[in-house]
CSV table of C-alpha atoms and ligand atoms in Angstrom, one decimal:
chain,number,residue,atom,x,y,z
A,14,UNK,CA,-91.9,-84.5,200.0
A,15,UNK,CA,-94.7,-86.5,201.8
A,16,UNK,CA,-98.4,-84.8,201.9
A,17,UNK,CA,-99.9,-87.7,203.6
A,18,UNK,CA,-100.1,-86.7,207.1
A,19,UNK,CA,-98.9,-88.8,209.7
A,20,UNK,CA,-101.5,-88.1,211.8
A,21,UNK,CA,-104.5,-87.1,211.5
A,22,UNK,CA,-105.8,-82.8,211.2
A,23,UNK,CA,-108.7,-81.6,213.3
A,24,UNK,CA,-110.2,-79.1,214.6
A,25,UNK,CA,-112.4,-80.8,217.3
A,26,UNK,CA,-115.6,-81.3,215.2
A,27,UNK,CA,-114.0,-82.8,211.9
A,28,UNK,CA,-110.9,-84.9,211.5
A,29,UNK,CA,-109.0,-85.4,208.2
A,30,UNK,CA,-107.2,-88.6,208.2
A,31,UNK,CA,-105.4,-90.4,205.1
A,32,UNK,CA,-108.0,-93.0,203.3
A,33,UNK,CA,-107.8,-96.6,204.0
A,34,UNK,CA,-108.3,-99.7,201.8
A,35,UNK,CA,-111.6,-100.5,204.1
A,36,UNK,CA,-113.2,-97.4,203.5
A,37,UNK,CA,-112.9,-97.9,199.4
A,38,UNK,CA,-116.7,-99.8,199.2
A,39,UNK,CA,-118.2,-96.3,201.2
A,40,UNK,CA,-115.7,-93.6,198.5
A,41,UNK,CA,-117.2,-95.3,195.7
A,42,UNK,CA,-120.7,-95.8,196.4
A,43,UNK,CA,-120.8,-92.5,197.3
A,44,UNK,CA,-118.9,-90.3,194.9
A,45,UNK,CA,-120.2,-92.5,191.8
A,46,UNK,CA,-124.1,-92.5,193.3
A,47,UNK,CA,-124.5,-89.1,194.2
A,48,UNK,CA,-126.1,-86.8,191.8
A,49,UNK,CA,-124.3,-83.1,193.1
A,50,UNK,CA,-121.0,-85.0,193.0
A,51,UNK,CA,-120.9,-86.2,189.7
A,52,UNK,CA,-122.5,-83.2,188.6
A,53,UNK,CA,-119.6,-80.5,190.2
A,54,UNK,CA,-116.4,-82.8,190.3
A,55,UNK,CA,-114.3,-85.2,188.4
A,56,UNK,CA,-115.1,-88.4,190.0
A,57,UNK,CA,-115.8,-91.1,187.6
A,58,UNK,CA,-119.5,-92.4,187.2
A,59,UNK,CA,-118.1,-96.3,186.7
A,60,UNK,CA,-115.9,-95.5,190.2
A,61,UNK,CA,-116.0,-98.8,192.0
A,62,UNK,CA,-114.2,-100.3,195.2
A,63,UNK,CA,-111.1,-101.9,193.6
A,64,UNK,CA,-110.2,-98.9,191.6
A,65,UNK,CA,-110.6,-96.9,194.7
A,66,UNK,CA,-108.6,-99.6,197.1
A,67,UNK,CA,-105.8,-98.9,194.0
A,68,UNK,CA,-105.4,-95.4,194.4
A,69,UNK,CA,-105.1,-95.6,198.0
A,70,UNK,CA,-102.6,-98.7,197.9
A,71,UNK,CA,-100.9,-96.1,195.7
A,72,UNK,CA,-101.3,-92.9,197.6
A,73,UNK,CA,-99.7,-94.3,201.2
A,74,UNK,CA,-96.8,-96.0,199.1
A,75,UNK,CA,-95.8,-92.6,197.4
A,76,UNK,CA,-97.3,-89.8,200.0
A,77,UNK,CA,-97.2,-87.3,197.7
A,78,UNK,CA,-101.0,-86.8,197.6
A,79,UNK,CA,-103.0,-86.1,200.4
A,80,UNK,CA,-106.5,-87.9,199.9
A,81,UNK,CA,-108.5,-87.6,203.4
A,82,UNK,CA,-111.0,-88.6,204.6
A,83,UNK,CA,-113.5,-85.8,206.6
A,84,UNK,CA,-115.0,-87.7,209.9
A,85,UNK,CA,-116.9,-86.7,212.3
A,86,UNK,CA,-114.2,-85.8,214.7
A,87,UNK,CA,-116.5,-87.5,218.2
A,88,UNK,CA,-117.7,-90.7,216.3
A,89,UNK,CA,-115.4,-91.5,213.8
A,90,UNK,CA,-118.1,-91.5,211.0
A,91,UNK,CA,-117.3,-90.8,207.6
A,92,UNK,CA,-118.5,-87.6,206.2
A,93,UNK,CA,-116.5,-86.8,203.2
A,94,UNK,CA,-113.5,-86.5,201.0
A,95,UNK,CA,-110.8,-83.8,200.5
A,96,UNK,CA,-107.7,-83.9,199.0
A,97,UNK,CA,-104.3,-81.4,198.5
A,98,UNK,CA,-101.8,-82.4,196.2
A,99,UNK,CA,-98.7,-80.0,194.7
A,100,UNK,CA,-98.4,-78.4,191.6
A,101,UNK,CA,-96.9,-80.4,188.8
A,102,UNK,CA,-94.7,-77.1,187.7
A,103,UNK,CA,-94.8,-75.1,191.0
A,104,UNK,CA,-93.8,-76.5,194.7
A,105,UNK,CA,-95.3,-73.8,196.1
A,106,UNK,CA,-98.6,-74.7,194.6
A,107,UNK,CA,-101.5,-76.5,196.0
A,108,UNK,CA,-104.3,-77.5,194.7
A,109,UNK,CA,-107.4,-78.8,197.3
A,110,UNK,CA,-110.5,-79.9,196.1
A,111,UNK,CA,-113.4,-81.5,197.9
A,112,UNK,CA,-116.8,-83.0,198.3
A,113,UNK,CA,-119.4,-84.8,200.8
A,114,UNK,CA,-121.8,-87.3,201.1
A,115,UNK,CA,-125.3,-85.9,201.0
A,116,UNK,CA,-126.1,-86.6,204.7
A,117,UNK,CA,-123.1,-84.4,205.6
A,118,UNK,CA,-123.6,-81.2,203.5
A,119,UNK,CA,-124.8,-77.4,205.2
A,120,UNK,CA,-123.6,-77.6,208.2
A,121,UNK,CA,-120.1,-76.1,207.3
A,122,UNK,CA,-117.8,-79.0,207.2
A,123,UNK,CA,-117.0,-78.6,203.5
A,124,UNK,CA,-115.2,-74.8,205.0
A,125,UNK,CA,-113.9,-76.7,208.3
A,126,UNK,CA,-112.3,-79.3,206.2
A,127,UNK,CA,-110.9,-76.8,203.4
A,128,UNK,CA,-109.5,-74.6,206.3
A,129,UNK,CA,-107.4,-77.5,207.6
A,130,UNK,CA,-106.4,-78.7,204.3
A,131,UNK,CA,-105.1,-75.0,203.0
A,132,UNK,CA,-103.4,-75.2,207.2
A,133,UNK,CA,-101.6,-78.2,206.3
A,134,UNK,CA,-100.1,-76.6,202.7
A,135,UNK,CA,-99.0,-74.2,204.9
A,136,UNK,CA,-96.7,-76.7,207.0
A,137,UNK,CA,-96.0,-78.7,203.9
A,138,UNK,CA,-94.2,-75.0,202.8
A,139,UNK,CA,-96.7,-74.3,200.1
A,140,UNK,CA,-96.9,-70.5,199.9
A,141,UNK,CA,-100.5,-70.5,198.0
A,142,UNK,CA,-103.2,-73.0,197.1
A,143,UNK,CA,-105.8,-73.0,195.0
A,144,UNK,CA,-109.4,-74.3,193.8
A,145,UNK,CA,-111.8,-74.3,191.1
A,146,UNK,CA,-115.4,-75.0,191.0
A,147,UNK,CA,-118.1,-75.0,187.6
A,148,UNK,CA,-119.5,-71.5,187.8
A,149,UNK,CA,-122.7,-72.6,188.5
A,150,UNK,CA,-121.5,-74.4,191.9
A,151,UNK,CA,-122.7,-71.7,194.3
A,152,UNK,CA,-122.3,-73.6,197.4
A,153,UNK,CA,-118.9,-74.3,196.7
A,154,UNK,CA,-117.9,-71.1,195.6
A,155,UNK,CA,-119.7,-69.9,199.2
A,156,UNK,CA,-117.4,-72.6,200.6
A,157,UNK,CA,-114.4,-71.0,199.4
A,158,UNK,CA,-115.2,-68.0,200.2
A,159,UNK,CA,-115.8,-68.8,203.7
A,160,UNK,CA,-112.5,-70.8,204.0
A,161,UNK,CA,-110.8,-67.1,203.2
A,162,UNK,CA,-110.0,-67.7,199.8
A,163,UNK,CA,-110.6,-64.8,196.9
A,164,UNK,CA,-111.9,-65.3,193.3
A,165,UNK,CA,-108.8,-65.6,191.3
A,166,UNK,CA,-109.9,-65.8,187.7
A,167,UNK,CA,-112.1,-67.8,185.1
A,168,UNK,CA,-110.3,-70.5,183.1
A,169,UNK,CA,-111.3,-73.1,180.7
A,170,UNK,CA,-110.6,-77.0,182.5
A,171,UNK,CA,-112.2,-80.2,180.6
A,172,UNK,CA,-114.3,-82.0,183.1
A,173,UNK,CA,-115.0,-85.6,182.0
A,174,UNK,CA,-115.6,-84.5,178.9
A,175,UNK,CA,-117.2,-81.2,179.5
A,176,UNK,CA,-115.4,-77.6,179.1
A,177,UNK,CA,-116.2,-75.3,182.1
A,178,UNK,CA,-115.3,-71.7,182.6
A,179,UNK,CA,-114.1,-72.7,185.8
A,180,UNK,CA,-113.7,-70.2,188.3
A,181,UNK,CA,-110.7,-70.2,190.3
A,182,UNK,CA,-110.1,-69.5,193.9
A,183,UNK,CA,-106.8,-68.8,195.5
A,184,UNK,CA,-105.2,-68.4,199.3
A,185,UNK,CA,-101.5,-67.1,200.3
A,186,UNK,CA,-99.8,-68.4,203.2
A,187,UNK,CA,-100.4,-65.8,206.2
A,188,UNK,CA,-97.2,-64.3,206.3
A,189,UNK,CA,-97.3,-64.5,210.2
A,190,UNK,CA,-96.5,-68.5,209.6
A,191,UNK,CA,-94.2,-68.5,206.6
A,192,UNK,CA,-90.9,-70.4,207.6
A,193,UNK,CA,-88.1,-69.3,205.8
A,194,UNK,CA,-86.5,-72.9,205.5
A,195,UNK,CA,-89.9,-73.9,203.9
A,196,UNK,CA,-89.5,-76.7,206.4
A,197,UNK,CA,-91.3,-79.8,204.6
A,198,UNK,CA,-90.1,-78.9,201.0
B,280,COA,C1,-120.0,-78.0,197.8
B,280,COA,C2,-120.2,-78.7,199.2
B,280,COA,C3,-118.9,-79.4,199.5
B,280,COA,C4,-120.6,-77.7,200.2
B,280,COA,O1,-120.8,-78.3,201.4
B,280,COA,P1,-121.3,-77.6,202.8
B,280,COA,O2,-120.2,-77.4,203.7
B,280,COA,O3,-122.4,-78.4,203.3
B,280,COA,O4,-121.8,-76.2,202.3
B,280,COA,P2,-123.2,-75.6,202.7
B,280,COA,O5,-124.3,-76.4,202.4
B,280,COA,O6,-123.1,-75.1,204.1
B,280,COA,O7,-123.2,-74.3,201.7
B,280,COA,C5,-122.2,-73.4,201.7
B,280,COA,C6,-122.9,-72.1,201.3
B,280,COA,O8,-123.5,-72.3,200.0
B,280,COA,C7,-124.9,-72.0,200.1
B,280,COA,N1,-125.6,-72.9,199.2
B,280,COA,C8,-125.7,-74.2,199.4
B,280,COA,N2,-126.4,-74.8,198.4
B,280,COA,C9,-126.7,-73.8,197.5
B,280,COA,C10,-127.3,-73.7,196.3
B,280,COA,N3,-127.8,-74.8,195.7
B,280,COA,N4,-127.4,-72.5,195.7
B,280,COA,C11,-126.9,-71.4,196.3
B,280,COA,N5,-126.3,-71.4,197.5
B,280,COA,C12,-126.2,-72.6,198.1
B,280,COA,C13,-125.3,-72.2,201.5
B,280,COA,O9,-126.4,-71.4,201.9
B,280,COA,C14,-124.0,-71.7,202.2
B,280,COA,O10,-124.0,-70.3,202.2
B,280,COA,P3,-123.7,-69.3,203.4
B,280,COA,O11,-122.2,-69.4,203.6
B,280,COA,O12,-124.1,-68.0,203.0
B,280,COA,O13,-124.4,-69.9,204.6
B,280,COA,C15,-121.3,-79.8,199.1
B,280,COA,O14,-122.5,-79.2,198.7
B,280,COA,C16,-120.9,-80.9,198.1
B,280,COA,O15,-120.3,-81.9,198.5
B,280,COA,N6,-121.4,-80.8,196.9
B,280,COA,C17,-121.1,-81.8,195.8
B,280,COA,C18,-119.6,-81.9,195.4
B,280,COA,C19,-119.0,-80.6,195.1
B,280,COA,O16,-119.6,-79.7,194.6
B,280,COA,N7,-117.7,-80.4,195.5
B,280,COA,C20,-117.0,-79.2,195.3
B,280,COA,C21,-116.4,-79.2,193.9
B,280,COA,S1,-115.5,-77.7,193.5
């Protein structure tokens, strides 16, 4: 039932490792003061530190959301956020979505960090996940495509507000991997 991991995912450049109340100050500076990330996501421009600290208090007592942080996997230094929680209707549903701070951006973590996260639906026995991005998010779209997902379909979401034809990317499991118990279910 849990998504949190226990320990951290990595791949030796990048980590993914469940938020923590002390890094609540950096999420909301950054995802309510850059310009890209209010433009392409959902974060809320009035984000501050206690709200954030909240949801994180929140997330490690229920685990079923994994919100993680993307650090640079030799330093420790904070480079982003992404996130995989399960379908409301579906168990075998994920859902990832993602974003970082300007300093971190073209250097491929964004696909690293989507590649680990679509890993861990795997163990978590999710059998697809998905994404959507604004259609006029290019480098995201690149991301997923680069992270092995296919463009799905176009379907209307309201975004703060906003209707987007959002453009929807999907992955399945590798059926090399898929455990018939669906282990983590
Ligand atoms: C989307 C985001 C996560 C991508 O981060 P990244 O890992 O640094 O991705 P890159 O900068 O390497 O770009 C990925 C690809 O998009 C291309 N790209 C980047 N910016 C672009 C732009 N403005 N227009 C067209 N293509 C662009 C890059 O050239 C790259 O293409 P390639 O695979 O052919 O080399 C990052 O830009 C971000 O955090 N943006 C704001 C939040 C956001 O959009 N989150 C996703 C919501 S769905």
């Amino acid at each position: 039932v849990r998504l949190l991991p226990d320990r951290p995912l990595g791949d030796g450049v990048i980590v993914l490792r469940p938020w923590r109340v002390e890094d609540a100050a950096w999420y909301a500076a950054t995802a309510a003061g850059d310009g890209e990330i209010q433009r392409w996501t959902s974060e809320p421009a009035d984000l501050d530190a206690s709200a954030v600290a909240g949801a994180i208090e929140r997330m490690h007592a229920s685990g079923a959301h994994a919100g993680l942080a993307i650090a640079d996997a030799a330093t420790g230094a904070l480079l982003g956020n992404a996130g995989l929680s399960r379908d409301a209707g579906d168990p075998l549903l994920g859902h990832v979505s993602y974003w970082l701070a300007d300093h971190a951006r073209g250097g491929g973590v964004a696909t690293r960090a989507v590649r680990l996260l679509a890993g861990w639906a795997w163990q978590c026995g999710m059998r697809r996940v998905e994404l959507y991005t604004h259609p006029d998010n290019v480098a995201s779209q690149r991301v997923a495509e680069r992270a092995g997902f296919r463009r799905d379909r176009i379907a209307r979401r309201v975004v703060r507000g906003q209707p987007w034809d959002a453009v929807f990317y999907a992955v399945d499991c590798p059926t090399s991997i898929r455990c018939p118990s669906g282990s983590r279910m």
